[in-house]
Amino acid sequence: FGVPQNRERIYFVAFREDIDSEGFSFPQPINSNACIKDIMEKEEVSVKYYLSDTYLET
């Protein structure tokens, strides 16, 4: 779509039972007790992460 956006991302890793996943190893955990709600930012999202109305009109 050609519109650059500044986004932070979270990646989830899952495995299907019918595919070999032995080659994958998880990195050492930083905080193994963290829940997604604990690591999500609680502040308001900055306007720089939203598309302007100019882009939405096209």
Backbone as XML, in Angstrom:
<?xml version="1.0"?>
<chain id="A" units="angstrom">
  <residue number="1" name="PHE">
    <atom name="N" x="0.811" y="-1.202" z="0.000"/>
    <atom name="CA" x="0.000" y="0.000" z="0.000"/>
    <atom name="C" x="0.850" y="1.261" z="0.000"/>
  </residue>
  <residue number="2" name="GLY">
    <atom name="N" x="2.149" y="1.130" z="0.261"/>
    <atom name="CA" x="3.067" y="2.242" z="0.100"/>
    <atom name="C" x="3.052" y="3.306" z="1.172"/>
  </residue>
  <residue number="3" name="VAL">
    <atom name="N" x="2.394" y="3.094" z="2.292"/>
    <atom name="CA" x="2.340" y="4.095" z="3.341"/>
    <atom name="C" x="3.227" y="3.631" z="4.493"/>
  </residue>
  <residue number="4" name="PRO">
    <atom name="N" x="4.379" y="4.306" z="4.720"/>
    <atom name="CA" x="5.240" y="3.880" z="5.824"/>
    <atom name="C" x="4.576" y="4.173" z="7.161"/>
  </residue>
  <residue number="5" name="GLN">
    <atom name="N" x="4.733" y="3.260" z="8.079"/>
    <atom name="CA" x="4.167" y="3.438" z="9.408"/>
    <atom name="C" x="5.198" y="2.997" z="10.433"/>
  </residue>
  <residue number="6" name="ASN">
    <atom name="N" x="5.257" y="3.689" z="11.534"/>
    <atom name="CA" x="6.190" y="3.387" z="12.608"/>
    <atom name="C" x="5.437" y="2.570" z="13.651"/>
  </residue>
  <residue number="7" name="ARG">
    <atom name="N" x="5.674" y="1.258" z="13.684"/>
    <atom name="CA" x="4.930" y="0.386" z="14.598"/>
    <atom name="C" x="5.878" y="-0.524" z="15.365"/>
  </residue>
  <residue number="8" name="GLU">
    <atom name="N" x="5.608" y="-0.690" z="16.642"/>
    <atom name="CA" x="6.288" y="-1.732" z="17.397"/>
    <atom name="C" x="5.471" y="-3.000" z="17.220"/>
  </residue>
  <residue number="9" name="ARG">
    <atom name="N" x="6.144" y="-4.141" z="17.260"/>
    <atom name="CA" x="5.451" y="-5.405" z="17.011"/>
    <atom name="C" x="5.756" y="-6.417" z="18.097"/>
  </residue>
  <residue number="10" name="ILE">
    <atom name="N" x="4.825" y="-7.310" z="18.288"/>
    <atom name="CA" x="4.992" y="-8.452" z="19.186"/>
    <atom name="C" x="4.838" y="-9.694" z="18.326"/>
  </residue>
  <residue number="11" name="TYR">
    <atom name="N" x="5.715" y="-10.648" z="18.502"/>
    <atom name="CA" x="5.659" y="-11.880" z="17.723"/>
    <atom name="C" x="5.294" y="-13.048" z="18.623"/>
  </residue>
  <residue number="12" name="PHE">
    <atom name="N" x="4.401" y="-13.884" z="18.149"/>
    <atom name="CA" x="4.011" y="-15.106" z="18.834"/>
    <atom name="C" x="4.530" y="-16.282" z="18.021"/>
  </residue>
  <residue number="13" name="VAL">
    <atom name="N" x="5.026" y="-17.299" z="18.695"/>
    <atom name="CA" x="5.526" y="-18.496" z="18.018"/>
    <atom name="C" x="4.633" y="-19.656" z="18.398"/>
  </residue>
  <residue number="14" name="ALA">
    <atom name="N" x="4.157" y="-20.378" z="17.398"/>
    <atom name="CA" x="3.316" y="-21.559" z="17.632"/>
    <atom name="C" x="3.746" y="-22.644" z="16.656"/>
  </residue>
  <residue number="15" name="PHE">
    <atom name="N" x="3.473" y="-23.878" z="17.004"/>
    <atom name="CA" x="3.878" y="-25.003" z="16.164"/>
    <atom name="C" x="2.692" y="-25.898" z="15.880"/>
  </residue>
  <residue number="16" name="ARG">
    <atom name="N" x="2.606" y="-26.340" z="14.647"/>
    <atom name="CA" x="1.616" y="-27.349" z="14.286"/>
    <atom name="C" x="2.185" y="-28.706" z="14.637"/>
  </residue>
  <residue number="17" name="GLU">
    <atom name="N" x="1.317" y="-29.598" z="15.068"/>
    <atom name="CA" x="1.761" y="-30.930" z="15.466"/>
    <atom name="C" x="2.297" y="-31.743" z="14.292"/>
  </residue>
  <residue number="18" name="ASP">
    <atom name="N" x="1.827" y="-31.459" z="13.078"/>
    <atom name="CA" x="2.238" y="-32.252" z="11.923"/>
    <atom name="C" x="3.503" y="-31.730" z="11.227"/>
  </residue>
  <residue number="19" name="ILE">
    <atom name="N" x="4.159" y="-30.714" z="11.787"/>
    <atom name="CA" x="5.387" y="-30.163" z="11.211"/>
    <atom name="C" x="6.511" y="-30.271" z="12.233"/>
  </residue>
  <residue number="20" name="ASP">
    <atom name="N" x="7.685" y="-30.722" z="11.768"/>
    <atom name="CA" x="8.839" y="-30.886" z="12.648"/>
    <atom name="C" x="9.341" y="-29.521" z="13.116"/>
  </residue>
  <residue number="21" name="SER">
    <atom name="N" x="9.412" y="-29.304" z="14.420"/>
    <atom name="CA" x="9.876" y="-28.031" z="14.966"/>
    <atom name="C" x="11.129" y="-28.200" z="15.816"/>
  </residue>
  <residue number="22" name="GLU">
    <atom name="N" x="11.834" y="-29.301" z="15.654"/>
    <atom name="CA" x="13.008" y="-29.558" z="16.483"/>
    <atom name="C" x="14.149" y="-28.581" z="16.222"/>
  </residue>
  <residue number="23" name="GLY">
    <atom name="N" x="14.200" y="-27.944" z="15.059"/>
    <atom name="CA" x="15.268" y="-27.007" z="14.738"/>
    <atom name="C" x="15.110" y="-25.647" z="15.401"/>
  </residue>
  <residue number="24" name="PHE">
    <atom name="N" x="13.980" y="-25.404" z="16.024"/>
    <atom name="CA" x="13.719" y="-24.106" z="16.645"/>
    <atom name="C" x="14.075" y="-24.164" z="18.122"/>
  </residue>
  <residue number="25" name="SER">
    <atom name="N" x="14.715" y="-23.112" z="18.621"/>
    <atom name="CA" x="14.957" y="-23.021" z="20.064"/>
    <atom name="C" x="14.594" y="-21.615" z="20.526"/>
  </residue>
  <residue number="26" name="PHE">
    <atom name="N" x="13.898" y="-21.523" z="21.623"/>
    <atom name="CA" x="13.507" y="-20.239" z="22.180"/>
    <atom name="C" x="14.712" y="-19.560" z="22.822"/>
  </residue>
  <residue number="27" name="PRO">
    <atom name="N" x="14.812" y="-18.236" z="22.760"/>
    <atom name="CA" x="15.875" y="-17.537" z="23.488"/>
    <atom name="C" x="15.607" y="-17.618" z="24.988"/>
  </residue>
  <residue number="28" name="GLN">
    <atom name="N" x="16.621" y="-17.346" z="25.777"/>
    <atom name="CA" x="16.437" y="-17.351" z="27.223"/>
    <atom name="C" x="15.420" y="-16.274" z="27.595"/>
  </residue>
  <residue number="29" name="PRO">
    <atom name="N" x="14.467" y="-16.596" z="28.453"/>
    <atom name="CA" x="13.434" y="-15.615" z="28.810"/>
    <atom name="C" x="14.001" y="-14.459" z="29.629"/>
  </residue>
  <residue number="30" name="ILE">
    <atom name="N" x="13.471" y="-13.274" z="29.366"/>
    <atom name="CA" x="13.845" y="-12.098" z="30.148"/>
    <atom name="C" x="13.015" y="-12.076" z="31.425"/>
  </residue>
  <residue number="31" name="ASN">
    <atom name="N" x="11.721" y="-12.323" z="31.280"/>
    <atom name="CA" x="10.815" y="-12.387" z="32.424"/>
    <atom name="C" x="9.790" y="-13.463" z="32.094"/>
  </residue>
  <residue number="32" name="SER">
    <atom name="N" x="10.012" y="-14.656" z="32.564"/>
    <atom name="CA" x="9.150" y="-15.774" z="32.190"/>
    <atom name="C" x="7.763" y="-15.696" z="32.822"/>
  </residue>
  <residue number="33" name="ASN">
    <atom name="N" x="7.545" y="-14.766" z="33.753"/>
    <atom name="CA" x="6.236" y="-14.637" z="34.396"/>
    <atom name="C" x="5.379" y="-13.537" z="33.770"/>
  </residue>
  <residue number="34" name="ALA">
    <atom name="N" x="5.866" y="-12.905" z="32.711"/>
    <atom name="CA" x="5.147" y="-11.786" z="32.110"/>
    <atom name="C" x="3.944" y="-12.271" z="31.315"/>
  </residue>
  <residue number="35" name="CYS">
    <atom name="N" x="2.855" y="-11.565" z="31.450"/>
    <atom name="CA" x="1.654" y="-11.785" z="30.643"/>
    <atom name="C" x="1.602" y="-10.665" z="29.606"/>
  </residue>
  <residue number="36" name="ILE">
    <atom name="N" x="0.869" y="-10.872" z="28.541"/>
    <atom name="CA" x="0.779" y="-9.854" z="27.490"/>
    <atom name="C" x="0.286" y="-8.525" z="28.053"/>
  </residue>
  <residue number="37" name="LYS">
    <atom name="N" x="-0.644" y="-8.558" z="29.003"/>
    <atom name="CA" x="-1.150" y="-7.309" z="29.583"/>
    <atom name="C" x="-0.084" y="-6.583" z="30.385"/>
  </residue>
  <residue number="38" name="ASP">
    <atom name="N" x="0.929" y="-7.310" z="30.877"/>
    <atom name="CA" x="2.005" y="-6.689" z="31.639"/>
    <atom name="C" x="3.007" y="-5.962" z="30.750"/>
  </residue>
  <residue number="39" name="ILE">
    <atom name="N" x="3.182" y="-6.406" z="29.510"/>
    <atom name="CA" x="4.190" y="-5.795" z="28.649"/>
    <atom name="C" x="3.614" y="-4.794" z="27.659"/>
  </residue>
  <residue number="40" name="MET">
    <atom name="N" x="2.302" y="-4.758" z="27.513"/>
    <atom name="CA" x="1.684" y="-3.772" z="26.629"/>
    <atom name="C" x="1.798" y="-2.389" z="27.268"/>
  </residue>
  <residue number="41" name="GLU">
    <atom name="N" x="2.024" y="-1.377" z="26.435"/>
    <atom name="CA" x="2.118" y="-0.019" z="26.948"/>
    <atom name="C" x="0.747" y="0.464" z="27.396"/>
  </residue>
  <residue number="42" name="LYS">
    <atom name="N" x="0.718" y="1.176" z="28.499"/>
    <atom name="CA" x="-0.543" y="1.649" z="29.062"/>
    <atom name="C" x="-0.829" y="3.108" z="28.691"/>
  </residue>
  <residue number="43" name="GLU">
    <atom name="N" x="0.190" y="3.798" z="28.142"/>
    <atom name="CA" x="0.011" y="5.199" z="27.777"/>
    <atom name="C" x="-0.831" y="5.313" z="26.512"/>
  </residue>
  <residue number="44" name="GLU">
    <atom name="N" x="-1.332" y="6.517" z="26.285"/>
    <atom name="CA" x="-2.060" y="6.798" z="25.052"/>
    <atom name="C" x="-1.119" y="6.586" z="23.868"/>
  </residue>
  <residue number="45" name="VAL">
    <atom name="N" x="-1.650" y="6.143" z="22.762"/>
    <atom name="CA" x="-0.852" y="5.913" z="21.562"/>
    <atom name="C" x="-0.576" y="7.253" z="20.892"/>
  </residue>
  <residue number="46" name="SER">
    <atom name="N" x="0.689" y="7.492" z="20.533"/>
    <atom name="CA" x="1.099" y="8.736" z="19.891"/>
    <atom name="C" x="0.425" y="8.879" z="18.526"/>
  </residue>
  <residue number="47" name="VAL">
    <atom name="N" x="0.147" y="10.116" z="18.130"/>
    <atom name="CA" x="-0.487" y="10.372" z="16.837"/>
    <atom name="C" x="0.398" y="9.947" z="15.674"/>
  </residue>
  <residue number="48" name="LYS">
    <atom name="N" x="1.702" y="9.792" z="15.888"/>
    <atom name="CA" x="2.589" y="9.391" z="14.790"/>
    <atom name="C" x="2.302" y="7.976" z="14.301"/>
  </residue>
  <residue number="49" name="TYR">
    <atom name="N" x="1.530" y="7.203" z="15.054"/>
    <atom name="CA" x="1.198" y="5.838" z="14.653"/>
    <atom name="C" x="-0.096" y="5.758" z="13.848"/>
  </residue>
  <residue number="50" name="TYR">
    <atom name="N" x="-0.765" y="6.870" z="13.653"/>
    <atom name="CA" x="-2.029" y="6.893" z="12.923"/>
    <atom name="C" x="-1.835" y="7.490" z="11.534"/>
  </residue>
  <residue number="51" name="LEU">
    <atom name="N" x="-2.623" y="7.028" z="10.577"/>
    <atom name="CA" x="-2.623" y="7.634" z="9.249"/>
    <atom name="C" x="-3.380" y="8.950" z="9.304"/>
  </residue>
  <residue number="52" name="SER">
    <atom name="N" x="-2.895" y="9.929" z="8.550"/>
    <atom name="CA" x="-3.604" y="11.205" z="8.503"/>
    <atom name="C" x="-4.856" y="11.052" z="7.643"/>
  </residue>
  <residue number="53" name="ASP">
    <atom name="N" x="-5.769" y="11.989" z="7.775"/>
    <atom name="CA" x="-6.997" y="11.966" z="6.977"/>
    <atom name="C" x="-6.697" y="12.034" z="5.480"/>
  </residue>
  <residue number="54" name="THR">
    <atom name="N" x="-5.579" y="12.671" z="5.111"/>
    <atom name="CA" x="-5.193" y="12.767" z="3.701"/>
    <atom name="C" x="-5.026" y="11.384" z="3.091"/>
  </residue>
  <residue number="55" name="TYR">
    <atom name="N" x="-4.375" y="10.468" z="3.793"/>
    <atom name="CA" x="-4.183" y="9.112" z="3.284"/>
    <atom name="C" x="-5.489" y="8.324" z="3.282"/>
  </residue>
  <residue number="56" name="LEU">
    <atom name="N" x="-6.345" y="8.585" z="4.238"/>
    <atom name="CA" x="-7.588" y="7.832" z="4.340"/>
    <atom name="C" x="-8.579" y="8.196" z="3.242"/>
  </residue>
  <residue number="57" name="GLU">
    <atom name="N" x="-8.456" y="9.385" z="2.656"/>
    <atom name="CA" x="-9.378" y="9.814" z="1.603"/>
    <atom name="C" x="-9.124" y="9.106" z="0.279"/>
  </residue>
  <residue number="58" name="THR">
    <atom name="N" x="-7.930" y="8.576" z="0.064"/>
    <atom name="CA" x="-7.606" y="7.953" z="-1.225"/>
    <atom name="C" x="-8.160" y="6.565" z="-1.344"/>
  </residue>
</chain>
